[in-house]
Amino acid sequence: ATAQIGVTGLAVMGRNLARNLARNGFTVAVHNRSPERTRSLIAEHGDEGTFVPGESMADFVASLERPRAVIVMVKAGAPTDAVIDELVPLLEEGDIVVDCGNAHFADTRRREEALRTHGLHFVGTGVSGGEEGALLGPSIMPGGSVESYAKLGPMFEKISAHVDGVPCCRHIGPDGAGHFVKMVHNGIEYADMQLIAEAYDLLRAGLGAEPAEIAEIFRGWNGGELESFLIEITADVLAHRDAATGQPFVDVVLDRAEQKGTGRWTVQSALDLGVPITGIAEATFARSLSGHVDQREAAQRAFPDAGEKWQVADREAFIEDVRRALLASKIVAYAQGFDHIRAGSQEYDWDIDLGGTATIWRGGCIIRARFLDRIREAYDEQPELPTLLVAPYFAEAVGAGVPSWRRVVADAARAGVPTPAFSSSLAYFDALRAERLPAALIQGLRDNFGAHTYQRVDREGSFHTTWAGDRTESPA
Ligand code: NDP
C-alpha cells in the first residue's frame, strides 16, 4: 500500500481533483467503474505526478495507506450509495470515505450515521469552482469528524485555492455541515446572479444602452466594492458577440434560466428552519418563471404595454444609483445566507464559524469576491452579530445606498421592468427596520378565526378575545 489518498469516479471533477492532488506531490490511487476512464487518465496525465491505477475496487482499496482516505466523486444520489455499499466491506475501522459530490446534507447525515456504526468516518465535502477549480484550486468545505480532518486537512488545504496565503479550505463541522454550507453557497450564487441580471436589465431599459456599453459599466464596477468573479465574467459575457449573426451574445440566447436544484434545496431548508432568505428565494423563483413560456406568452398578449416610457435624465447618476442598489441588495442576500448557515448550525449542533466560512469563499469558488473579507471582519469582531446588515461596514454601505435603492425600485416599477430580487431585498430591509409590523393584525385575525391567542405590548402572557361573544379578553 503506497497511495496517500484515493479517488473513485473519474469524470471531469474526479479526474481533475486527482490530478490536482498528484501535481501537489501526493500519491493518488485512482479508480472508475468503467476502467477506460482510469486508463485514459494515466495515458493523458500520468506524467503529472504519482498515480496508482486500480482496475477493481478491491485493488484500489488495497493500494491505500491506512487509515485509508477514499474520495468518492460520482453522480450524486443513488450512484453515491452504490459506491459506498461497494466500498464499506473492503474498508477497516478508522478508514475515511469522503463524498465530494453535490449531495444533499440530509443524505450526508444519513450516510455519516450509517458508516459510523461500521467504525468508519464519512466526510461530506462541498467542492466549489467547477472543473477548473478542481484542477487549479477549488474552495473546499469538508464536514465530518475532527479526526478525519487531521488526515485530510493538510492535503485539502494544499490543493485548495489560496488568498493572501490562506487556504480556501477549513473544517466546517460534523456530519452534514460541509454539504450544508456548500448548498447555501450555491443559493447565494443564485441571488448574486439574479441581482446582476436585474442590474443589467435596468441599465438596458433605463439608458437604452447596448450590451457592449453595459459591459464597460460592469468592468468599471469591478474596480470597486463590487469586485468579484461574477461581475468580471458579466462584463465578459455582455461584451461577447455571436459569431454566426454578429448580434450581442445575450440577444441570441434563449431567456430561460436552468437550475440543477441546489437553489431549490436552499429555499426548502430555509423554509424548514424559518429563515427568510427572500433574495435567494426570489432568484430561484425568477429562474422558474423564465421557464414558464406558455404563461409568459399569454401575459405578453394580454398586457402588451403595461409600463410607462422610461426616460433617465442624468445617465451618470442613474448608473451610480443602480450600482448602489446592487450593492445594498447583495449585502441583503449575503446577510440572509449567513443567517441561514447560523440557523442550520444551531439546529444540527454544528458550531460553524461564520467568519471562517467567508474566508474560504474568497478564492476558488463562483461567489469569490473582495466583499467576503468584510464579512469575515464583521463576524470576527462580533461573533454574535444579529445580522450582517448592522456591522459597521455594511450598515454604512446600505445606509448610503438607500435613496438610490428606492429610486431604482420605484422607477423600475413605474416602467414595468421586473426587479424581483432588488425589490424584495428592499422590502426585507424595510421590514427589518420597521418599528411596528402589521404582524399585529395577523395575530388578531388568527385569534378571531382560530382562537390562536396573542400577546400584548403592555402585559405578560397570552390572551384570547371572545370575538363571537361579548368581546371580553381573558388570559389563555
Ligand atoms: P457526473 O456527475 O457526470 O458523474 C459521472 C461519474 O459517476 C462517472 O465516473 C461514472 O462512472 C460515475 N457513476 C455514475 N453512476 C455510477 C454508479 N452507479 N456506480 C459507480 N459509478 C457511477 O460527474 P462530474 O465529474 O460532473 O461530477 C461528479 C460529482 O461532483 C457530482 O456529484 C457533481 O454533482 C459534483 N460536482 C460537479 C461540479 C461540476 O462542475 N461538474 C462542481 C461541483 C461538484 P462511469 O464512468 O463508469 O459511468
Coordinates of C-alpha atoms and ligand atoms in Angstrom, one line a residue:
A1 CA 0.0 0.0 0.0
T2 CA 1.6 3.2 -1.2
A3 CA -1.1 5.7 -2.0
Q4 CA -1.9 8.5 0.5
I5 CA -5.4 9.2 -0.9
G6 CA -7.7 7.6 -3.5
V7 CA -10.3 9.0 -5.9
T8 CA -13.0 6.8 -7.3
G9 CA -15.2 8.4 -10.0
L10 CA -13.0 9.9 -12.7
A11 CA -15.4 12.0 -14.8
V12 CA -14.4 15.7 -15.2
M13 CA -14.5 16.5 -11.5
G14 CA -12.8 13.4 -10.1
R15 CA -10.1 13.4 -12.8
N16 CA -9.2 17.0 -12.1
L17 CA -9.2 16.6 -8.3
A18 CA -6.9 13.5 -8.7
R19 CA -4.6 15.5 -11.0
N20 CA -4.6 18.4 -8.6
L21 CA -3.6 16.0 -5.7
A22 CA -0.9 14.4 -7.8
R23 CA 0.5 17.7 -9.0
N24 CA 0.8 18.7 -5.4
G25 CA 3.1 15.7 -4.6
F26 CA 0.6 13.3 -3.2
T27 CA 0.5 9.7 -4.3
V28 CA -3.0 9.1 -5.6
A29 CA -4.9 5.8 -6.1
V30 CA -7.4 6.2 -9.0
H31 CA -10.4 4.1 -9.9
N32 CA -13.5 4.3 -12.0
R33 CA -16.5 1.9 -12.5
S34 CA -15.6 1.8 -16.2
P35 CA -11.8 1.2 -16.3
E36 CA -11.4 3.1 -19.6
R37 CA -11.6 6.4 -17.7
T38 CA -8.8 5.2 -15.4
R39 CA -6.7 4.2 -18.3
S40 CA -7.2 7.5 -20.2
L41 CA -6.3 9.5 -17.1
I42 CA -3.0 7.6 -16.8
A43 CA -2.3 7.8 -20.6
E44 CA -3.0 11.5 -20.8
H45 CA -1.8 12.8 -17.4
G46 CA 0.2 10.0 -15.8
D47 CA 3.4 12.2 -16.0
E48 CA 1.9 14.9 -13.8
G49 CA 2.6 13.0 -10.6
T50 CA 2.3 9.6 -9.0
F51 CA -0.9 7.7 -9.7
V52 CA -1.7 4.2 -8.7
P53 CA -4.4 2.9 -11.0
G54 CA -6.8 0.2 -9.7
E55 CA -8.9 -1.8 -12.2
S56 CA -11.1 -3.2 -9.5
M57 CA -12.4 -1.6 -6.3
A58 CA -10.5 -4.2 -4.3
D59 CA -7.2 -3.4 -6.0
F60 CA -7.9 0.3 -5.5
V61 CA -8.6 -0.1 -1.8
A62 CA -5.6 -2.4 -1.3
S63 CA -3.3 0.3 -2.7
L64 CA -4.1 2.8 0.0
E65 CA -2.1 3.5 3.2
R66 CA -4.0 3.1 6.5
P67 CA -6.1 4.8 7.7
R68 CA -7.4 4.9 4.1
A69 CA -8.9 8.1 2.7
V70 CA -11.1 7.5 -0.3
I71 CA -12.7 10.3 -2.2
V72 CA -16.0 9.4 -4.0
M73 CA -16.6 11.7 -6.9
V74 CA -19.6 10.1 -8.7
K75 CA -23.0 11.3 -9.8
A76 CA -24.9 12.4 -6.6
G77 CA -27.8 10.3 -5.3
A78 CA -28.2 6.6 -5.8
P79 CA -24.7 6.2 -7.5
T80 CA -23.1 7.6 -4.4
D81 CA -24.9 5.0 -2.2
A82 CA -24.0 2.2 -4.7
V83 CA -20.3 3.1 -4.5
I84 CA -20.4 3.4 -0.7
D85 CA -22.0 -0.1 -0.5
E86 CA -19.2 -1.5 -2.6
L87 CA -16.5 0.2 -0.5
V88 CA -17.6 -0.5 3.0
P89 CA -16.9 -4.3 3.1
L90 CA -13.4 -3.6 1.8
L91 CA -12.6 -0.9 4.5
E92 CA -11.4 -1.3 8.1
E93 CA -12.0 0.6 11.3
G94 CA -10.8 4.2 11.2
D95 CA -10.8 4.5 7.4
I96 CA -12.3 7.6 5.8
V97 CA -14.9 7.9 3.0
V98 CA -15.0 11.4 1.5
D99 CA -18.0 12.3 -0.6
C100 CA -17.1 15.3 -2.8
G101 CA -20.2 15.1 -4.9
N102 CA -23.1 17.6 -4.6
A103 CA -25.0 15.6 -2.0
H104 CA -28.0 17.0 0.0
F105 CA -26.9 17.5 3.6
A106 CA -29.7 15.2 4.8
D107 CA -28.2 12.3 2.8
T108 CA -24.8 13.1 4.2
R109 CA -26.2 13.0 7.7
R110 CA -27.8 9.6 7.0
R111 CA -24.6 8.2 5.4
E112 CA -22.4 9.5 8.2
E113 CA -24.5 7.8 10.8
A114 CA -24.6 4.5 8.9
L115 CA -20.8 4.5 8.4
R116 CA -20.2 5.4 12.0
T117 CA -21.8 2.1 13.0
H118 CA -19.0 0.4 11.0
G119 CA -16.3 2.4 12.7
L120 CA -15.7 4.4 9.5
H121 CA -15.5 8.2 9.1
F122 CA -17.8 9.7 6.5
V123 CA -16.8 13.2 5.3
G124 CA -19.4 15.1 3.2
T125 CA -17.4 17.7 1.4
G126 CA -18.6 20.7 -0.6
V127 CA -16.3 21.4 -3.6
S128 CA -16.9 24.6 -5.5
G129 CA -15.3 26.1 -8.6
G130 CA -16.4 23.6 -11.2
E131 CA -14.0 21.7 -13.4
E132 CA -11.3 24.4 -13.5
G133 CA -11.4 24.9 -9.7
A134 CA -11.0 21.1 -9.1
L135 CA -7.8 21.2 -11.2
L136 CA -6.3 24.5 -10.2
G137 CA -7.6 25.1 -6.7
P138 CA -11.2 24.8 -5.5
S139 CA -12.9 26.1 -2.4
I140 CA -13.3 23.0 -0.2
M141 CA -15.8 22.7 2.6
P142 CA -15.3 19.4 4.5
G143 CA -17.7 18.2 7.2
G144 CA -17.2 15.1 9.3
S145 CA -15.2 14.3 12.4
V146 CA -12.2 16.2 13.8
E147 CA -10.1 13.0 13.5
S148 CA -10.8 12.7 9.8
Y149 CA -9.8 16.3 9.2
A150 CA -6.5 15.7 10.9
K151 CA -5.7 13.3 8.0
L152 CA -7.5 15.2 5.2
G153 CA -6.9 18.8 6.2
P154 CA -3.2 19.1 5.2
M155 CA -3.9 17.5 1.8
F156 CA -7.1 19.5 1.1
E157 CA -5.6 22.8 2.3
K158 CA -2.6 22.3 0.0
I159 CA -4.7 21.6 -3.1
S160 CA -7.3 24.3 -2.4
A161 CA -7.2 27.9 -3.8
H162 CA -5.2 30.3 -1.6
V163 CA -5.9 34.0 -1.0
D164 CA -3.2 36.1 0.8
G165 CA -1.5 32.8 1.6
V166 CA -4.6 31.5 3.4
P167 CA -6.1 28.2 2.1
C168 CA -9.8 28.2 0.9
C169 CA -10.5 25.1 3.0
R170 CA -11.3 24.6 6.6
H171 CA -13.2 22.0 8.7
I172 CA -16.8 23.2 8.7
G173 CA -18.3 21.0 11.4
P174 CA -19.7 17.5 12.0
D175 CA -21.6 15.3 9.6
G176 CA -23.7 17.3 7.0
A177 CA -22.1 20.7 7.9
G178 CA -19.9 20.8 4.8
H179 CA -22.6 20.0 2.3
F180 CA -25.0 22.4 4.0
V181 CA -22.6 25.3 3.7
K182 CA -21.9 24.3 0.0
M183 CA -25.7 24.3 -0.5
V184 CA -26.1 27.8 0.9
H185 CA -23.1 28.9 -1.1
N186 CA -24.9 27.9 -4.3
G187 CA -28.1 29.6 -3.0
I188 CA -26.1 32.9 -2.6
E189 CA -24.7 32.3 -6.1
Y190 CA -28.3 32.2 -7.4
A191 CA -29.1 35.5 -5.7
D192 CA -25.9 37.2 -6.8
M193 CA -26.5 36.2 -10.4
Q194 CA -30.2 37.3 -10.4
L195 CA -29.1 40.7 -8.9
I196 CA -26.5 41.1 -11.6
A197 CA -29.0 40.2 -14.3
E198 CA -31.5 42.7 -12.9
A199 CA -28.9 45.4 -12.8
Y200 CA -28.1 44.7 -16.5
D201 CA -31.8 44.8 -17.4
L202 CA -32.3 48.1 -15.5
L203 CA -29.3 49.7 -17.3
R204 CA -30.5 48.5 -20.7
A205 CA -34.1 49.7 -20.1
G206 CA -33.1 53.0 -18.4
L207 CA -30.3 54.0 -20.6
G208 CA -31.4 52.3 -23.8
A209 CA -27.7 51.1 -23.8
E210 CA -26.3 48.2 -25.9
P211 CA -24.8 45.2 -24.1
A212 CA -21.3 46.2 -25.0
E213 CA -21.7 49.6 -23.3
I214 CA -23.1 47.9 -20.2
A215 CA -20.1 45.6 -20.2
E216 CA -18.0 48.7 -19.8
I217 CA -20.1 49.8 -16.8
F218 CA -19.6 46.4 -15.1
R219 CA -15.9 46.5 -15.9
G220 CA -15.7 49.8 -14.1
W221 CA -17.7 48.4 -11.1
N222 CA -15.2 45.6 -10.9
G223 CA -12.6 48.1 -9.8
G224 CA -14.6 49.0 -6.6
E225 CA -16.6 47.4 -3.7
L226 CA -18.4 45.1 -6.1
E227 CA -15.2 43.5 -7.3
S228 CA -15.9 39.8 -7.8
F229 CA -15.6 36.9 -10.2
L230 CA -19.3 37.1 -11.2
I231 CA -19.0 40.9 -12.1
E232 CA -15.9 40.2 -14.0
I233 CA -17.4 37.5 -16.2
T234 CA -20.6 39.5 -16.6
A235 CA -18.5 42.1 -18.4
D236 CA -17.0 39.3 -20.5
V237 CA -20.4 37.8 -21.5
L238 CA -22.0 41.2 -22.2
A239 CA -19.1 42.2 -24.5
H240 CA -19.2 39.0 -26.5
R241 CA -20.8 38.9 -30.0
D242 CA -22.3 35.9 -31.6
A243 CA -20.1 34.8 -34.5
A244 CA -22.9 33.5 -36.6
T245 CA -25.2 36.6 -36.5
G246 CA -22.9 39.4 -35.3
Q247 CA -25.6 40.1 -32.6
P248 CA -24.7 40.6 -29.0
F249 CA -24.4 37.1 -27.5
V250 CA -27.1 37.9 -24.8
D251 CA -29.6 38.7 -27.5
V252 CA -29.3 35.3 -29.2
V253 CA -29.5 33.2 -26.0
L254 CA -33.0 31.9 -25.1
D255 CA -34.1 33.7 -21.9
R256 CA -34.9 30.6 -19.8
A257 CA -32.6 30.0 -16.9
E258 CA -32.0 26.5 -15.8
Q259 CA -31.1 25.0 -12.4
K260 CA -29.7 21.8 -11.1
G261 CA -31.6 22.0 -7.8
T262 CA -29.2 23.5 -5.1
G263 CA -31.2 26.7 -5.1
R264 CA -34.3 24.8 -4.5
W265 CA -32.7 22.8 -1.7
T266 CA -31.6 26.0 -0.1
V267 CA -35.0 27.5 -0.2
Q268 CA -36.6 24.3 1.1
S269 CA -34.2 24.1 4.0
A270 CA -34.7 27.8 4.8
L271 CA -38.5 27.2 5.0
D272 CA -37.9 24.3 7.4
L273 CA -35.7 26.4 9.6
G274 CA -37.9 29.6 9.4
V275 CA -35.1 31.8 7.9
P276 CA -36.3 34.5 5.5
I277 CA -33.9 34.1 2.6
T278 CA -36.0 36.2 0.3
G279 CA -33.2 37.2 -2.1
I280 CA -32.3 33.5 -2.8
A281 CA -35.9 32.5 -3.0
E282 CA -36.8 35.3 -5.5
A283 CA -33.7 34.3 -7.6
T284 CA -34.8 30.7 -7.6
F285 CA -38.4 31.6 -8.5
A286 CA -37.2 34.0 -11.2
R287 CA -35.5 31.1 -12.9
S288 CA -38.7 29.0 -12.7
L289 CA -40.8 31.9 -14.0
S290 CA -38.4 32.3 -17.0
G291 CA -39.2 28.7 -18.0
H292 CA -43.0 29.1 -17.9
V293 CA -43.2 30.0 -21.6
D294 CA -46.9 29.5 -22.2
Q295 CA -47.8 31.8 -19.3
R296 CA -45.3 34.4 -20.4
E297 CA -46.7 34.4 -23.9
A298 CA -50.3 34.7 -22.7
A299 CA -49.4 37.6 -20.4
Q300 CA -47.5 39.4 -23.2
R301 CA -50.6 39.2 -25.3
A302 CA -52.9 40.3 -22.5
F303 CA -50.8 43.2 -21.3
P304 CA -48.7 44.5 -24.2
D305 CA -48.0 48.0 -22.8
A306 CA -48.2 47.8 -19.0
G307 CA -45.4 50.2 -18.2
E308 CA -44.6 53.9 -18.7
K309 CA -41.9 55.0 -21.0
W310 CA -38.6 55.3 -19.1
Q311 CA -36.5 58.3 -19.6
V312 CA -33.4 58.7 -17.5
A313 CA -32.4 62.4 -17.3
D314 CA -29.0 62.1 -15.7
R315 CA -27.3 59.0 -17.0
E316 CA -24.2 59.0 -14.7
A317 CA -26.5 59.5 -11.6
F318 CA -28.7 56.6 -12.7
I319 CA -25.7 54.3 -13.2
E320 CA -24.5 55.1 -9.7
D321 CA -28.0 54.5 -8.4
V322 CA -28.0 51.1 -9.9
R323 CA -24.6 50.3 -8.5
R324 CA -25.6 51.3 -5.0
A325 CA -28.8 49.4 -5.2
L326 CA -27.0 46.3 -6.4
L327 CA -24.5 46.6 -3.6
A328 CA -27.3 47.0 -1.0
S329 CA -29.3 44.1 -2.4
K330 CA -26.2 41.9 -2.5
I331 CA -25.5 42.7 1.2
V332 CA -29.1 41.6 2.0
A333 CA -28.6 38.3 0.1
Y334 CA -25.4 37.5 1.9
A335 CA -26.8 38.6 5.3
Q336 CA -29.7 36.2 4.7
G337 CA -27.4 33.4 3.5
F338 CA -25.2 33.7 6.7
D339 CA -28.4 33.8 8.8
H340 CA -29.3 30.5 7.2
I341 CA -25.9 29.0 8.0
R342 CA -26.3 30.1 11.6
A343 CA -29.7 28.6 11.9
G344 CA -28.6 25.3 10.4
S345 CA -25.6 25.3 12.7
Q346 CA -27.9 25.7 15.7
E347 CA -30.5 23.2 14.6
Y348 CA -27.9 20.4 13.9
D349 CA -25.3 21.4 16.6
W350 CA -22.5 22.1 14.1
D351 CA -20.9 25.1 15.7
I352 CA -20.0 26.6 12.3
D353 CA -17.6 29.6 12.3
L354 CA -19.3 32.2 10.1
G355 CA -16.3 34.4 9.6
G356 CA -14.2 31.3 8.8
T357 CA -16.8 30.3 6.2
A358 CA -16.5 33.7 4.5
T359 CA -12.7 33.3 4.4
I360 CA -12.8 30.0 2.4
W361 CA -15.1 31.5 -0.2
R362 CA -12.6 34.3 -1.1
G363 CA -11.0 32.1 -3.7
G364 CA -11.7 29.0 -5.8
C365 CA -15.5 29.4 -5.9
I366 CA -18.0 31.2 -8.1
I367 CA -19.0 33.8 -5.5
R368 CA -15.4 34.8 -4.7
A369 CA -15.3 38.5 -4.0
R370 CA -13.5 41.3 -2.3
F371 CA -16.5 41.8 -0.1
L372 CA -16.0 38.5 1.7
D373 CA -13.1 39.9 3.7
R374 CA -15.6 42.5 5.2
I375 CA -17.9 39.6 6.2
R376 CA -15.1 37.8 7.9
E377 CA -14.1 41.0 9.8
A378 CA -17.7 41.6 10.8
Y379 CA -18.0 38.2 12.4
D380 CA -14.5 38.3 13.9
E381 CA -15.3 41.5 15.6
Q382 CA -18.8 40.4 16.8
P383 CA -19.4 36.6 16.6
E384 CA -23.0 37.1 17.8
L385 CA -23.8 39.8 15.3
P386 CA -27.6 39.7 14.9
T387 CA -27.4 40.4 11.2
L388 CA -24.6 41.4 8.8
L389 CA -26.7 44.5 7.9
V390 CA -25.7 46.1 11.2
A391 CA -22.0 45.5 11.0
P392 CA -20.3 48.9 10.6
Y393 CA -19.0 48.5 7.0
F394 CA -22.3 47.0 5.8
A395 CA -24.5 49.4 7.7
E396 CA -22.7 52.3 6.0
A397 CA -22.9 50.8 2.5
V398 CA -26.6 50.0 2.9
G399 CA -27.4 53.3 4.6
A400 CA -25.6 55.3 1.8
G401 CA -27.4 53.3 -0.8
V402 CA -31.0 53.6 0.5
P403 CA -32.1 56.7 -1.6
S404 CA -30.6 55.1 -4.7
W405 CA -32.3 51.8 -3.9
R406 CA -35.7 53.4 -3.5
R407 CA -35.3 55.4 -6.7
V408 CA -34.3 52.4 -8.8
V409 CA -37.0 50.1 -7.5
A410 CA -39.7 52.8 -7.8
D411 CA -38.6 53.8 -11.3
A412 CA -38.5 50.2 -12.5
A413 CA -42.0 49.6 -11.1
R414 CA -43.3 52.6 -13.0
A415 CA -41.6 51.5 -16.2
G416 CA -42.8 47.9 -15.8
V417 CA -39.3 46.4 -15.6
P418 CA -39.3 43.4 -13.2
T419 CA -36.8 43.6 -10.3
P420 CA -37.9 40.7 -8.0
A421 CA -34.6 40.5 -6.2
F422 CA -33.9 44.2 -5.9
S423 CA -37.4 45.0 -4.7
S424 CA -37.7 42.1 -2.3
S425 CA -34.3 42.9 -0.8
L426 CA -35.5 46.5 -0.2
A427 CA -38.8 45.2 1.3
Y428 CA -36.8 42.9 3.6
F429 CA -34.6 45.8 4.7
D430 CA -37.6 48.0 5.4
A431 CA -39.4 45.2 7.3
L432 CA -36.4 44.6 9.5
R433 CA -36.0 48.2 10.4
A434 CA -39.7 48.9 10.8
E435 CA -40.8 49.9 14.4
R436 CA -44.1 48.2 14.0
L437 CA -45.1 45.5 11.6
P438 CA -48.6 44.6 10.5
A439 CA -47.9 41.1 12.0
A440 CA -50.0 42.5 14.9
L441 CA -53.1 42.4 12.6
I442 CA -52.3 38.9 11.5
Q443 CA -52.3 37.8 15.2
G444 CA -55.7 39.5 15.6
L445 CA -57.1 37.6 12.6
R446 CA -55.7 34.3 13.8
D447 CA -57.2 34.8 17.2
N448 CA -60.5 35.8 15.5
F449 CA -61.0 32.8 13.3
G450 CA -59.0 30.1 15.1
A451 CA -58.6 31.2 18.8
H452 CA -54.8 31.1 18.3
T453 CA -54.3 33.7 21.0
Y454 CA -51.9 36.7 21.0
Q455 CA -49.5 38.5 23.3
R456 CA -49.9 42.2 24.3
V457 CA -47.4 45.0 24.2
D458 CA -48.2 46.0 27.8
R459 CA -48.6 42.8 29.8
E460 CA -47.0 39.3 30.1
G461 CA -48.9 36.2 29.0
S462 CA -51.1 35.0 26.2
F463 CA -54.7 36.3 25.6
H464 CA -57.8 35.5 23.7
T465 CA -60.8 37.7 22.9
T466 CA -64.3 36.1 22.6
W467 CA -64.9 37.5 19.1
A468 CA -68.2 35.8 18.6
G469 CA -69.5 36.7 22.0
D470 CA -69.2 39.8 24.2
R471 CA -65.6 40.5 23.1
T472 CA -64.1 40.3 26.5
E473 CA -60.5 39.4 26.8
S474 CA -59.2 36.6 29.0
P475 CA -55.7 35.1 29.7
A476 CA -55.3 32.0 27.5
Ligands
NDP1 P1 -21.0 13.1 -13.2 O1 -21.9 13.7 -12.2 O2 -21.3 13.2 -14.6 O3 -20.8 11.5 -12.8 C1 -20.1 10.6 -13.6 C2 -19.3 9.7 -12.8 O4 -20.1 8.9 -11.9 C3 -18.5 8.7 -13.6 O5 -17.3 8.5 -13.1 C4 -19.4 7.5 -13.5 O6 -18.8 6.3 -13.8 C5 -19.9 7.6 -12.1 N1 -21.0 6.8 -11.8 C6 -22.3 7.0 -12.2 N2 -23.1 6.1 -11.7 C7 -22.4 5.2 -11.0 C8 -22.6 4.0 -10.3 N3 -23.9 3.6 -10.2 N4 -21.6 3.3 -9.7 C9 -20.4 3.8 -9.9 N5 -20.0 4.9 -10.5 C10 -21.0 5.6 -11.1 O7 -19.5 13.6 -12.9 P2 -18.9 15.0 -12.6 O8 -17.4 14.8 -12.6 O9 -19.5 16.1 -13.4 O10 -19.4 15.3 -11.1 C11 -19.1 14.4 -10.0 C12 -19.7 14.9 -8.8 O11 -19.2 16.2 -8.5 C13 -21.2 15.0 -8.9 O12 -21.8 14.7 -7.6 C14 -21.4 16.5 -9.1 O13 -22.7 17.0 -8.7 C15 -20.3 17.1 -8.3 N6 -19.9 18.4 -8.7 C16 -19.8 18.8 -10.1 C17 -19.3 20.0 -10.5 C18 -19.2 20.3 -11.9 O14 -18.9 21.5 -12.2 N7 -19.4 19.4 -12.8 C19 -19.0 21.0 -9.5 C20 -19.0 20.6 -8.1 C21 -19.5 19.3 -7.8 P3 -18.7 5.7 -15.3 O15 -17.6 6.4 -16.0 O16 -18.4 4.2 -15.1 O17 -20.0 5.9 -15.9

